Coordinates of C-alpha atoms in Angstrom, one line a residue:
Chain D
M18 CA 130.8 79.6 99.1
A19 CA 133.1 78.0 96.5
N20 CA 136.1 77.4 98.7
T21 CA 134.1 75.8 101.6
A22 CA 135.1 72.4 100.6
P23 CA 138.9 73.0 100.7
T24 CA 138.6 74.9 103.9
M25 CA 136.9 72.0 105.5
A26 CA 139.5 69.6 104.2
R27 CA 142.2 71.8 105.4
S28 CA 140.7 72.2 108.8
F29 CA 140.5 68.5 109.0
L30 CA 144.2 68.2 108.2
Q31 CA 144.8 70.8 110.8
V32 CA 142.9 68.9 113.2
A33 CA 144.8 65.8 112.4
A34 CA 148.0 67.8 112.8
T35 CA 147.0 69.2 116.1
E36 CA 146.8 65.7 117.4
E37 CA 150.5 65.7 117.4
V38 CA 151.3 69.1 118.7
A39 CA 148.4 70.9 120.0
P40 CA 149.0 74.6 120.5
P41 CA 147.2 76.0 123.4
L42 CA 143.8 77.5 122.8
R43 CA 144.2 81.2 123.1
V44 CA 141.2 82.9 121.6
V45 CA 137.5 81.9 120.9
Q46 CA 136.4 83.9 117.9
I47 CA 132.6 84.1 117.7
E48 CA 130.6 85.3 114.8
G49 CA 128.2 88.1 115.6
L50 CA 125.4 85.9 114.2
V51 CA 126.2 83.3 116.9
V52 CA 126.2 86.0 119.6
L53 CA 122.7 87.0 118.5
K54 CA 121.4 83.5 118.2
I55 CA 122.6 82.6 121.7
I56 CA 121.1 85.8 123.1
K57 CA 117.7 85.2 121.3
H58 CA 117.5 81.5 122.5
C59 CA 118.6 82.2 126.1
K60 CA 116.3 85.3 126.4
E61 CA 113.3 83.8 124.9
F62 CA 113.3 81.0 127.4
S63 CA 114.6 83.0 130.6
P64 CA 114.3 82.1 133.4
S65 CA 114.5 78.5 132.5
L66 CA 118.0 77.4 131.4
V67 CA 118.7 76.3 127.8
T68 CA 121.5 74.9 125.9
G69 CA 122.6 74.5 122.3
Q70 CA 125.4 73.3 120.1
L71 CA 128.3 75.4 118.7
L72 CA 129.6 74.7 115.3
G73 CA 132.8 75.9 113.9
L74 CA 136.5 75.4 113.0
D75 CA 139.6 74.7 115.0
V76 CA 142.3 76.8 113.5
G77 CA 145.7 76.7 115.3
S78 CA 145.3 78.6 118.6
V79 CA 142.0 80.1 117.6
L80 CA 138.7 78.3 117.8
E81 CA 136.3 79.8 115.3
V82 CA 132.4 79.7 116.4
T83 CA 130.7 80.3 113.2
N84 CA 127.2 79.0 113.7
C85 CA 125.1 77.3 116.4
F86 CA 121.8 75.8 116.9
P87 CA 119.5 75.5 119.9
F88 CA 118.5 72.3 121.7
P89 CA 114.9 71.8 122.7
I90 CA 114.3 71.9 126.4
R91 CA 115.3 68.5 127.8
E92 CA 112.8 66.2 129.3
E93 CA 113.5 63.2 131.6
D94 CA 111.6 60.7 129.4
E95 CA 114.1 58.4 127.5
E96 CA 112.2 58.2 124.4
I97 CA 112.4 62.0 124.1
E98 CA 116.1 61.8 124.8
A99 CA 116.6 59.5 121.7
D100 CA 114.4 62.0 120.0
G101 CA 117.0 64.7 121.0
A102 CA 119.8 62.8 119.5
N103 CA 117.9 62.5 116.4
Y104 CA 117.1 66.2 116.4
Q105 CA 120.8 67.0 116.6
L106 CA 121.8 64.8 113.8
E107 CA 119.0 66.2 111.6
M108 CA 120.0 69.8 112.5
M109 CA 123.7 69.0 111.6
R110 CA 122.6 67.3 108.3
C111 CA 120.4 70.2 107.3
L112 CA 123.0 72.8 108.2
R113 CA 125.6 71.1 106.3
E114 CA 123.5 71.1 103.2
V115 CA 123.5 74.9 103.3
N116 CA 127.3 75.0 103.8
V117 CA 127.5 75.7 107.4
D118 CA 130.6 74.4 109.2
N119 CA 129.6 71.0 110.2
N120 CA 132.0 70.5 113.2
T121 CA 131.0 70.6 116.7
V122 CA 133.2 72.7 118.9
G123 CA 131.3 72.9 122.1
W124 CA 128.1 74.1 123.4
Y125 CA 126.5 77.1 124.9
Q126 CA 124.2 77.5 127.9
S127 CA 122.4 80.1 129.8
M128 CA 122.8 80.9 133.5
L129 CA 121.2 83.1 136.0
F130 CA 123.1 85.4 138.2
G131 CA 126.4 83.8 137.3
C132 CA 125.5 80.4 138.8
F133 CA 127.1 77.9 136.5
Q134 CA 130.0 76.1 138.4
T135 CA 128.2 72.7 139.0
V136 CA 129.1 69.1 138.7
E137 CA 126.8 68.7 135.8
L138 CA 128.8 71.3 133.7
I139 CA 131.9 69.3 134.5
E140 CA 130.3 66.0 133.4
T141 CA 129.0 67.5 130.3
F142 CA 132.5 68.9 129.6
M143 CA 134.1 65.4 130.0
N144 CA 131.5 64.0 127.7
Y145 CA 132.2 66.4 125.1
Q146 CA 135.9 66.1 125.7
E147 CA 136.0 62.5 124.9
N148 CA 134.8 63.1 121.3
I149 CA 136.2 66.5 120.6
R150 CA 139.7 67.3 121.6
R151 CA 139.1 71.1 121.8
C152 CA 135.8 72.2 123.0
V153 CA 134.5 75.3 124.8
C154 CA 131.5 76.2 126.7
I155 CA 130.0 79.6 126.1
I156 CA 128.0 80.9 129.0
Y157 CA 125.5 83.7 128.6
D158 CA 123.6 85.5 131.5
P159 CA 120.4 87.0 130.2
S160 CA 119.8 88.5 133.7
R161 CA 122.7 91.0 133.1
A162 CA 121.3 92.2 129.7
N163 CA 119.0 94.6 131.4
Q164 CA 122.0 96.6 132.8
G165 CA 123.6 96.9 129.4
V166 CA 126.2 94.2 129.9
L167 CA 127.0 91.6 127.4
A168 CA 127.6 88.7 129.8
L169 CA 129.3 86.3 127.5
K170 CA 132.0 83.9 128.7
A171 CA 134.0 81.2 127.2
L172 CA 135.2 78.5 129.5
K173 CA 137.1 75.2 129.3
L174 CA 138.4 72.8 131.9
S175 CA 142.2 72.8 132.7
D176 CA 144.1 69.9 131.5
S177 CA 145.5 69.1 134.9
F178 CA 142.0 69.2 136.4
M179 CA 140.7 66.8 133.7
E180 CA 143.3 64.4 134.4
L181 CA 142.4 64.3 138.1
Y182 CA 138.8 64.2 137.3
R183 CA 139.2 61.1 135.1
N184 CA 141.1 59.4 138.0
N185 CA 138.6 60.7 140.4
N186 CA 141.4 61.8 142.7
F187 CA 140.3 64.7 144.8
T188 CA 142.3 63.8 148.0
G189 CA 144.4 66.6 149.6
E190 CA 147.5 64.7 148.9
K191 CA 147.0 64.4 145.1
L192 CA 145.9 68.0 144.8
R193 CA 149.0 69.2 146.5
E194 CA 151.0 67.1 144.3
K195 CA 149.4 68.6 141.2
N196 CA 149.5 72.0 142.8
L197 CA 145.9 72.4 141.9
S198 CA 143.7 74.9 143.6
W199 CA 140.1 76.0 143.1
V200 CA 141.2 78.8 140.6
D201 CA 142.7 76.1 138.3
I202 CA 139.5 74.3 137.6
F203 CA 138.1 76.6 134.8
E204 CA 140.0 78.5 132.4
E205 CA 138.4 81.6 130.9
I206 CA 139.4 82.2 127.3
P207 CA 139.2 85.5 125.9
I208 CA 136.4 86.1 123.3
K209 CA 136.8 88.0 120.0
V210 CA 133.8 88.8 118.0
S211 CA 134.0 88.9 114.3
N212 CA 131.6 89.8 111.5
S213 CA 131.7 89.2 107.8
A214 CA 132.3 92.4 105.7
L215 CA 128.9 92.0 104.2
I216 CA 127.3 92.1 107.7
S217 CA 129.4 95.1 108.7
A218 CA 128.2 97.0 105.7
F219 CA 124.6 96.3 106.5
M220 CA 124.8 97.3 110.1
T221 CA 126.7 100.5 109.2
G222 CA 123.8 101.4 107.0
L223 CA 121.2 100.2 109.4
E224 CA 122.6 101.9 112.5
A225 CA 120.2 104.3 113.9
D226 CA 121.3 107.9 113.7
T227 CA 120.5 108.6 117.5
P228 CA 123.7 109.0 119.4
V229 CA 122.0 107.2 122.4
T230 CA 121.3 103.5 122.2
Q231 CA 119.1 101.2 124.2
C232 CA 122.4 99.9 125.6
D233 CA 123.2 103.4 127.1
Y234 CA 119.7 103.8 128.7
D235 CA 120.2 100.3 130.3
R236 CA 123.7 101.2 131.5
L237 CA 122.5 104.4 133.1
Q238 CA 119.5 102.7 135.0
L239 CA 119.9 103.6 138.6
S240 CA 118.4 100.7 140.3
T241 CA 120.6 97.6 140.5
S242 CA 119.6 96.6 144.2
P243 CA 117.4 93.7 143.1
Y244 CA 120.3 92.2 141.1
L245 CA 122.7 92.8 144.0
E246 CA 120.3 91.5 146.6
R247 CA 120.0 88.3 144.7
N248 CA 123.7 88.0 144.4
V249 CA 124.3 88.5 148.0
E250 CA 121.4 86.0 148.8
F251 CA 123.3 83.4 146.6
L252 CA 126.5 84.3 148.2
I253 CA 125.3 83.6 151.7
E254 CA 123.9 80.3 150.4
C255 CA 127.1 79.4 149.0
M256 CA 128.8 80.2 152.3
D257 CA 126.5 77.8 154.0
D258 CA 127.3 75.1 151.7
L259 CA 130.9 75.8 152.2
S260 CA 130.8 75.6 156.0
I261 CA 128.8 72.3 155.6
E262 CA 131.8 71.0 153.3
Q263 CA 134.2 72.3 156.0
Q264 CA 132.4 70.4 158.6
K265 CA 132.7 67.2 156.6
F266 CA 136.4 67.6 156.6
Q267 CA 136.7 68.3 160.3
Y268 CA 134.7 65.2 160.9
Y269 CA 137.1 63.3 158.7
Y270 CA 140.2 64.6 160.5
R271 CA 138.7 64.0 163.8
N272 CA 138.0 60.3 162.8
L273 CA 141.4 60.0 161.3
S274 CA 143.4 61.1 164.4
R275 CA 141.1 58.9 166.5
Q276 CA 142.0 55.9 164.4
Q277 CA 145.6 56.8 164.5
A278 CA 145.6 57.0 168.2
Q279 CA 144.0 53.5 168.3
Q280 CA 146.4 52.1 166.0
Q281 CA 149.2 53.4 168.1
A282 CA 147.5 51.8 171.2
W283 CA 147.2 48.5 169.5
L284 CA 150.9 48.7 168.4
Q285 CA 152.0 49.4 171.9
K286 CA 150.0 46.5 173.2
R287 CA 151.3 44.1 170.5
R288 CA 154.9 45.1 171.2
S289 CA 154.7 44.6 175.0
E290 CA 153.0 41.3 174.1
N291 CA 155.8 40.4 171.6
M292 CA 158.4 41.3 174.4
T293 CA 156.8 38.8 176.8
R294 CA 156.7 36.1 174.1
K295 CA 160.4 36.8 173.3
A296 CA 161.2 36.3 176.9
A297 CA 159.3 33.1 176.9
G298 CA 161.2 32.0 173.7
D299 CA 158.0 32.0 171.4
E300 CA 157.8 33.5 167.8
P301 CA 156.8 37.1 167.9
L302 CA 153.3 38.0 166.4
P303 CA 153.3 40.1 163.3
E304 CA 153.2 43.9 164.1
E305 CA 150.4 44.4 161.5
D306 CA 147.1 42.9 161.3
P307 CA 145.0 43.8 158.2
S308 CA 141.8 42.0 159.5
N309 CA 141.6 44.4 162.4
P310 CA 138.9 47.1 161.7
I311 CA 141.0 49.8 163.1
F312 CA 143.5 49.5 160.2
K313 CA 140.9 50.1 157.5
P314 CA 141.6 53.4 155.8
I315 CA 138.9 55.9 156.3
P316 CA 137.8 57.3 152.8
E317 CA 138.7 60.9 152.5
P318 CA 135.8 63.1 151.3
S319 CA 136.2 64.5 147.8
R320 CA 137.2 68.1 147.5
L321 CA 135.5 68.6 144.3
D322 CA 132.4 70.1 145.8
S323 CA 134.2 72.5 148.1
F324 CA 136.3 73.6 145.2
L325 CA 133.3 74.3 143.0
I326 CA 131.6 76.2 145.8
T327 CA 134.7 78.1 146.4
N328 CA 134.7 79.0 142.7
Q329 CA 131.2 80.0 142.9
V330 CA 131.7 82.3 145.8
A331 CA 134.6 84.0 144.1
N332 CA 132.5 84.4 141.2
Y333 CA 129.7 86.2 143.2
C334 CA 132.4 88.3 144.8
N335 CA 133.5 89.4 141.3
Q336 CA 130.0 90.2 140.1
I337 CA 129.2 92.3 143.2
N338 CA 132.4 94.2 142.7
G339 CA 131.7 94.9 139.1
V340 CA 128.2 96.0 139.7
S341 CA 129.1 98.0 142.8
G342 CA 131.8 99.8 140.7
Q343 CA 129.3 100.6 138.0
S344 CA 126.8 101.8 140.5
F345 CA 129.5 104.1 142.1
S346 CA 130.2 105.8 138.9
R347 CA 126.4 106.2 138.2
L348 CA 125.9 107.7 141.6
Y349 CA 128.6 110.1 141.2
L350 CA 127.4 111.0 137.8
M351 CA 123.9 111.6 139.2
K352 CA 125.4 113.8 141.9
A353 CA 127.4 115.9 139.4
L354 CA 124.3 116.3 137.2
H355 CA 122.1 117.4 140.1
E356 CA 124.5 119.9 141.0
N357 CA 124.7 121.3 137.6
Chain O
M26 CA 94.0 87.1 99.6
A27 CA 91.0 89.1 100.2
G28 CA 90.6 90.4 96.7
S29 CA 90.0 87.3 94.8
E30 CA 86.3 86.6 95.3
Q31 CA 85.2 90.2 94.7
K32 CA 83.1 90.9 91.6
T33 CA 84.6 94.3 90.8
V34 CA 86.3 94.5 87.4
L35 CA 89.9 95.1 88.4
Q36 CA 90.6 94.9 92.1
F37 CA 93.7 94.9 94.0
A38 CA 95.0 96.4 97.4
P39 CA 92.9 94.9 99.8
S40 CA 92.2 97.2 102.7
S41 CA 93.6 94.8 105.4
S42 CA 97.1 95.1 104.0
S43 CA 97.0 98.8 104.2
T44 CA 97.8 98.5 108.0
L45 CA 100.1 95.6 107.6
S46 CA 103.7 96.2 108.6
A47 CA 106.7 94.1 109.5
K48 CA 109.4 94.2 111.9
V49 CA 112.7 92.5 111.5
H50 CA 114.9 91.0 114.3
P51 CA 118.7 91.6 113.5
L52 CA 119.3 88.0 113.8
V53 CA 117.4 87.5 110.5
I54 CA 119.6 89.9 108.6
F55 CA 122.7 88.3 110.1
N56 CA 121.5 84.9 109.1
I57 CA 120.6 85.8 105.5
C58 CA 124.0 87.5 105.1
D59 CA 125.7 84.5 106.4
C60 CA 123.8 82.2 104.1
Y61 CA 124.6 84.5 101.2
V62 CA 128.2 84.3 102.0
R63 CA 128.1 80.6 102.2
R64 CA 125.9 80.0 98.9
P65 CA 126.7 77.4 96.5
D66 CA 129.3 78.1 93.9
Q67 CA 127.0 78.8 90.8
A68 CA 124.1 80.2 92.9
E69 CA 122.9 83.8 92.1
R70 CA 120.8 84.3 95.2
V71 CA 119.8 82.4 98.3
I72 CA 116.2 82.0 99.6
G73 CA 114.9 80.8 102.7
T74 CA 111.9 80.6 105.2
L75 CA 111.1 83.3 107.7
L76 CA 109.8 82.5 111.0
G77 CA 108.0 84.6 113.6
S78 CA 104.6 85.4 114.7
V79 CA 101.8 88.1 113.9
L80 CA 101.5 90.5 116.7
P81 CA 98.1 91.6 118.1
D82 CA 98.2 94.7 116.2
G83 CA 98.7 93.1 112.8
T84 CA 102.4 93.8 112.7
V85 CA 104.4 90.8 111.4
D86 CA 107.2 90.1 113.8
I87 CA 110.0 88.3 111.9
R88 CA 112.2 86.7 114.4
N89 CA 114.2 83.8 112.9
S90 CA 115.1 82.4 109.4
Y91 CA 116.7 79.5 107.8
A92 CA 117.9 79.0 104.2
V93 CA 116.4 76.5 101.7
P94 CA 118.5 75.0 99.0
H95 CA 117.0 75.7 95.6
N96 CA 117.7 75.6 91.7
E97 CA 116.6 78.3 89.4
S98 CA 116.7 78.7 85.8
S99 CA 114.9 81.2 83.7
E100 CA 111.9 78.8 83.2
Q101 CA 111.6 77.2 86.6
V102 CA 112.4 77.2 90.3
A103 CA 113.1 74.0 92.2
L104 CA 112.8 74.3 95.9
D105 CA 113.8 71.6 98.3
I106 CA 110.5 71.1 100.0
D107 CA 111.7 68.2 102.1
Y108 CA 114.4 70.2 103.5
H109 CA 112.1 73.0 104.3
H110 CA 109.7 70.9 106.1
N111 CA 112.5 69.0 108.1
L112 CA 114.1 72.1 109.2
L113 CA 110.6 73.6 110.2
L114 CA 109.9 70.7 112.3
S115 CA 113.3 71.0 114.1
H116 CA 112.7 74.6 114.6
Q117 CA 109.3 74.1 116.2
K118 CA 110.6 71.5 118.5
V119 CA 112.7 74.4 120.0
N120 CA 110.1 77.2 120.0
P121 CA 106.7 76.0 118.9
K122 CA 105.4 79.7 119.0
E123 CA 107.4 80.7 115.9
V124 CA 105.6 79.8 112.7
I125 CA 106.2 80.5 109.2
V126 CA 105.4 84.1 108.3
G127 CA 107.0 84.3 104.8
W128 CA 110.1 83.9 102.9
Y129 CA 113.3 86.0 102.0
S130 CA 115.5 86.3 98.9
T131 CA 118.5 88.3 98.4
G132 CA 118.7 90.7 95.5
L133 CA 117.2 93.9 94.7
G134 CA 113.4 94.0 94.4
V135 CA 111.1 91.2 93.2
T136 CA 112.3 89.0 90.3
G137 CA 110.6 86.7 87.9
G138 CA 110.8 83.4 89.8
S139 CA 109.6 85.0 93.0
A140 CA 105.9 84.8 92.1
L141 CA 106.2 81.0 91.8
I142 CA 108.0 80.7 95.1
H143 CA 105.5 83.1 96.7
D144 CA 102.7 80.8 95.4
F145 CA 104.4 78.0 97.3
Y146 CA 104.6 80.0 100.5
S147 CA 101.1 81.1 100.1
R148 CA 100.0 77.4 100.5
E149 CA 102.0 77.1 103.7
V150 CA 100.6 80.3 105.4
A151 CA 98.0 82.9 104.4
N152 CA 99.5 86.1 103.2
P153 CA 103.1 85.5 103.5
I154 CA 105.7 88.3 103.7
H155 CA 108.4 88.4 101.1
L156 CA 111.5 90.0 102.3
T157 CA 114.4 91.1 99.9
V158 CA 117.8 92.0 101.2
D159 CA 120.1 93.4 98.5
T160 CA 123.3 91.8 99.4
G161 CA 124.9 93.1 96.0
F162 CA 124.5 96.6 97.1
R163 CA 123.3 97.4 93.5
N164 CA 122.2 101.0 94.2
G165 CA 124.9 101.8 96.6
E166 CA 123.2 100.8 99.8
G167 CA 121.9 97.6 101.3
T168 CA 118.3 97.9 100.5
I169 CA 115.9 95.7 102.8
K170 CA 112.3 95.8 101.6
A171 CA 109.1 93.7 102.6
Y172 CA 106.3 92.9 100.3
V173 CA 103.0 91.2 100.2
S174 CA 101.3 89.8 97.2
V175 CA 98.0 91.1 95.9
N176 CA 96.1 89.1 93.4
L177 CA 95.1 91.0 90.4
S178 CA 91.8 89.6 89.1
L179 CA 89.5 90.3 86.3
G180 CA 86.1 89.1 87.6
D181 CA 86.7 85.6 88.7
R182 CA 89.9 85.1 86.6
P183 CA 93.2 85.7 88.3
L184 CA 95.2 87.8 86.0
A185 CA 98.5 88.3 87.9
A186 CA 100.0 88.8 91.4
Q187 CA 101.2 92.3 92.3
F188 CA 103.9 92.6 94.9
Q189 CA 103.1 95.6 97.2
E190 CA 105.6 97.1 99.4
V191 CA 104.7 97.1 103.1
P192 CA 106.5 99.3 105.6
L193 CA 109.3 97.6 107.4
D194 CA 110.5 98.6 110.8
L195 CA 114.2 98.3 111.1
R196 CA 114.9 99.8 114.3
M197 CA 116.8 97.1 116.1
V198 CA 116.5 97.4 119.9
E199 CA 118.0 94.0 120.2
A200 CA 121.0 94.9 118.2
E201 CA 121.4 98.2 120.2
R202 CA 121.4 96.2 123.3
V203 CA 124.3 94.0 122.4
G204 CA 126.0 97.2 121.0
F205 CA 126.5 98.4 117.5
D206 CA 130.2 98.5 118.2
I207 CA 130.4 94.8 118.4
L208 CA 128.2 94.0 115.5
K209 CA 129.4 96.7 113.1
T210 CA 133.1 96.1 112.9
T211 CA 134.8 93.1 111.3
M212 CA 136.7 92.3 114.4
V213 CA 136.4 93.2 118.0
D214 CA 139.2 91.9 120.4
K215 CA 137.3 92.0 123.5
I216 CA 133.9 92.3 124.9
P217 CA 133.7 95.4 126.9
S218 CA 133.6 94.9 130.6
D219 CA 131.1 96.5 133.1
L220 CA 133.3 99.6 133.7
E221 CA 134.4 100.1 130.2
G222 CA 131.0 100.1 128.9
M223 CA 129.9 102.5 131.5
E224 CA 132.8 104.9 130.5
V225 CA 131.6 104.9 126.8
S226 CA 127.9 105.6 128.0
M227 CA 129.0 108.4 130.2
Q228 CA 131.2 109.9 127.5
R229 CA 128.1 109.8 125.2
L230 CA 126.0 111.4 127.8
L231 CA 128.5 114.1 128.3
A232 CA 128.6 114.8 124.7
L233 CA 124.9 115.1 124.5
I234 CA 124.8 117.7 127.4
D235 CA 127.6 119.5 125.7
D236 CA 125.4 119.7 122.6
V237 CA 122.5 121.0 124.4
Y238 CA 124.6 123.6 126.3
K239 CA 125.9 124.8 122.9
Y240 CA 122.4 124.9 121.3
V241 CA 121.0 126.9 124.3
D242 CA 123.9 129.4 124.3
D243 CA 123.6 129.8 120.5
V244 CA 120.0 130.6 120.8
V245 CA 120.5 133.0 123.6
E246 CA 123.0 134.9 121.8
G247 CA 120.9 134.9 118.7
R248 CA 123.3 132.8 116.5
T249 CA 120.6 130.2 115.8
A250 CA 116.9 130.5 115.1
P251 CA 115.0 129.3 118.2
D252 CA 112.9 126.1 117.6
N253 CA 110.0 125.7 120.1
D254 CA 109.9 122.0 119.8
I255 CA 113.4 121.6 120.9
G256 CA 112.9 124.1 123.5
R257 CA 110.0 122.1 124.9
F258 CA 112.0 119.0 124.8
I259 CA 114.8 120.6 126.8
S260 CA 112.5 121.9 129.4
D261 CA 110.8 118.7 129.7
T262 CA 114.0 116.9 130.3
V263 CA 115.2 119.4 132.8
A264 CA 111.7 119.1 134.5
S265 CA 112.0 115.4 134.6
L266 CA 114.7 115.8 137.4
P267 CA 112.9 115.1 140.7
K268 CA 113.0 118.3 142.8
L269 CA 115.0 117.4 146.0
S270 CA 116.4 119.6 148.6
P271 CA 120.2 119.4 148.6
P272 CA 120.4 117.7 152.0
A273 CA 117.8 115.2 151.1
F274 CA 119.6 114.3 147.9
D275 CA 122.9 114.1 149.7
K276 CA 121.4 111.7 152.0
L277 CA 120.0 109.6 149.2
V278 CA 123.4 109.5 147.4
N279 CA 125.3 108.9 150.6
D280 CA 123.1 106.1 151.8
N281 CA 123.4 104.4 148.4
V282 CA 127.3 104.9 148.4
Q283 CA 127.5 103.4 151.8
D284 CA 125.3 100.4 150.8
H285 CA 127.5 99.6 148.0
L286 CA 130.7 100.2 150.1
L287 CA 129.3 97.6 152.5
L288 CA 128.8 95.2 149.9
L289 CA 132.2 95.7 148.5
Y290 CA 133.7 95.3 151.8
L291 CA 131.8 92.1 152.4
S292 CA 132.9 90.6 149.1
S293 CA 136.6 91.6 149.9
I294 CA 136.4 90.0 153.2
T295 CA 134.9 86.8 151.7
R296 CA 137.8 86.7 149.2
T297 CA 140.3 87.0 151.8
Q298 CA 138.7 84.3 153.8
L299 CA 138.7 82.1 150.7
S300 CA 142.3 82.5 150.1
L301 CA 143.2 82.0 153.8
A302 CA 141.2 79.0 153.9
E303 CA 142.9 77.4 150.9
K304 CA 146.3 78.0 152.3
L305 CA 145.2 76.4 155.6
N306 CA 143.6 73.4 153.8
T307 CA 146.6 72.6 151.8
A308 CA 149.2 73.5 154.4
A309 CA 147.8 71.6 157.4
Q310 CA 147.8 67.9 157.0
I311 CA 147.3 65.5 159.8
L312 CA 149.2 62.1 159.1

C-alpha cells in the first residue's frame, strides 16, 4: 500500500526509541493469515517438527506479526546449512518486493503433545535475542487440532532468566539471590488475532450456512484416551528424568558435606600442630592450604535441566487438567442426551 | 489444450475439462487479500502464482500462493519472471509436492491482459487454472471464480482463447477447524481455551436440538407441512444412538468419569509435589 514506506520508517524510529525506554511486551497480535500459514506448515509435516520465521512490526507494547514463511526441514550437512541461510535471505528479499513487513520478530515451531521446553529452544532464543531486542516464539501443537482446540502459544524468556543464562549461573545461591523459580523461565504472552477488513468481509461472505462446523464435531468427539495416554506416558518419563536430576543433587550434597568434614578435620589437625609449634617457639603454619585437594570446590550441578523438566511436568499437568475438564463436560452432556 | 489439433471447424470445450473442478484452501484467499492490501501505490490489481496439486479424481487442490510483481498498461503486461522463478524454487525447497497449478488475479472476471498472462502460465504447466477474486466487491459480494482456458480454433489456426468457468469448491474445512469466529472478525482478544470452546459447541448443539424439537412439535400439531426427508434424517439421527441398557450406560459413563478423576488427582498430586520440592530445594542449603 502507499503508506507502507512511512510506516516502516516510523517503526524503525519507534524501534530506535524503544532502545532507550522499552515498554514491556504485553500482547502479540497475529494476523489470521499467519495463523493459517503456521497451521498449514505444521500440519503438513506432522509428526516431524518444523520451524519458520515470523515477520512483523514492533509497535510499543504490541508485537504485530503480519507474515511468516516456513523453513525447509533442517539437515545436518554444513553445505545445506549455508543453503538455509541463503534461502532465508532470498525469501526476505522476495517478500519485501511485494511490500511485506521485512522485519524479523521471532520464529514459530510445531510441537507434539506440548513438549517444547528444551535447552535447544532456549539456545535459539538467545541467538535471536542477540539480534532482535524483542522476539517471540509461537508454538503450535497440531496434535490438539483434532480435538477442536487451537493450541497456539506465544512465549518469550524472562529478562532475569536471560541474564542468568548469559552468565551461565544456575547454582542454588544465585537463583535464590534473583528469586527465580521454574515458573519464571518462560513468559507466556497473550495472543490477539486480527484480520484486515477485506478478509473479514470475504470470510463473512464465505462462511458456510450450516450452524455446525468441523470444529464442533471435533470438540464433541468422545475419544480422548489416546491423547491422555500419551500425556501420562510423557509425564512419567519426565518424572523419571526429574528423579535422576534429584539424585545428582543428593550426590553433590553428600560430597559437599564429606568434603566439609574433611576440611574440619584437617583444620583441627593443623591447629593442634600449630599449638605444639608455638610451644616450641616456631612460626605457626598457615591455616589454609590451597594446594590440598580437599579444598578444591566441587562444582555444583546446573539447575537448568531440573527447572526445564519441572516446567515440562507442570505443562503436562495443565494439559491433563484441560482435557479432562473437557471430557467431563462431554460425558455429562452424553448422559443428559441419553436420558432424553 | 486438447482441442487444438482436432480438425473440426470450430471446436471448444474439450471433454476433459467438463469434470475439472477446483478446491481452494482458505490460506490462498487470505494471502491474496493480504497482497491486495499491500499492493503498490499505482497498481490496479495484483496477480500471483497458485501452488497445489491435482488430486487423483482430477480436482485441482489449490493450497498455496504467492504474489508476483507486474506492470500493466493497456497494451502490454510485464511480469517479473525472475521473481516468479526464485520464489517458486524457495517454495519447493519447503514443500516439493506443491507445484504450479495456475495463477490468480484480483478483480471481477477475466480482463484483457489476462490472456497474455495465462499464455505465460500455460508454458509453465499444462492447463492452468485462473482464479479471480473480486476484492473490489463490485457486484456487492466478494466473487471468487475459477476458469480454465479453452483454445478456439478454426481448422489448424488458433483463433482465440476462451475462458471457461469451472466449479470451485469453497467449503473450507480448514477454516472451520480454526473457527470462523477468529477469522471473521477484525480483532479477537483471546484465543478460546479448552473449556470456553466446549461451552460454545454445547450451546450450538442445544440450539440445534431445540430446533428439532420445535420442528417435530410443529409437525405433530399440524402447524407445518411434514417433510419426509427431514423426518428420515431425524429418525436416522435418533437411531444412531447405540442402544444400551441404562445400567450398562451408567457403568460406561461412571468408568470414564472415574478414569478422568484419577488422572486429575494424579496431576494435582504431581503439582503439589513440584511446589513442595521447589520450596525444599531453595530453603535447605548445606554450607
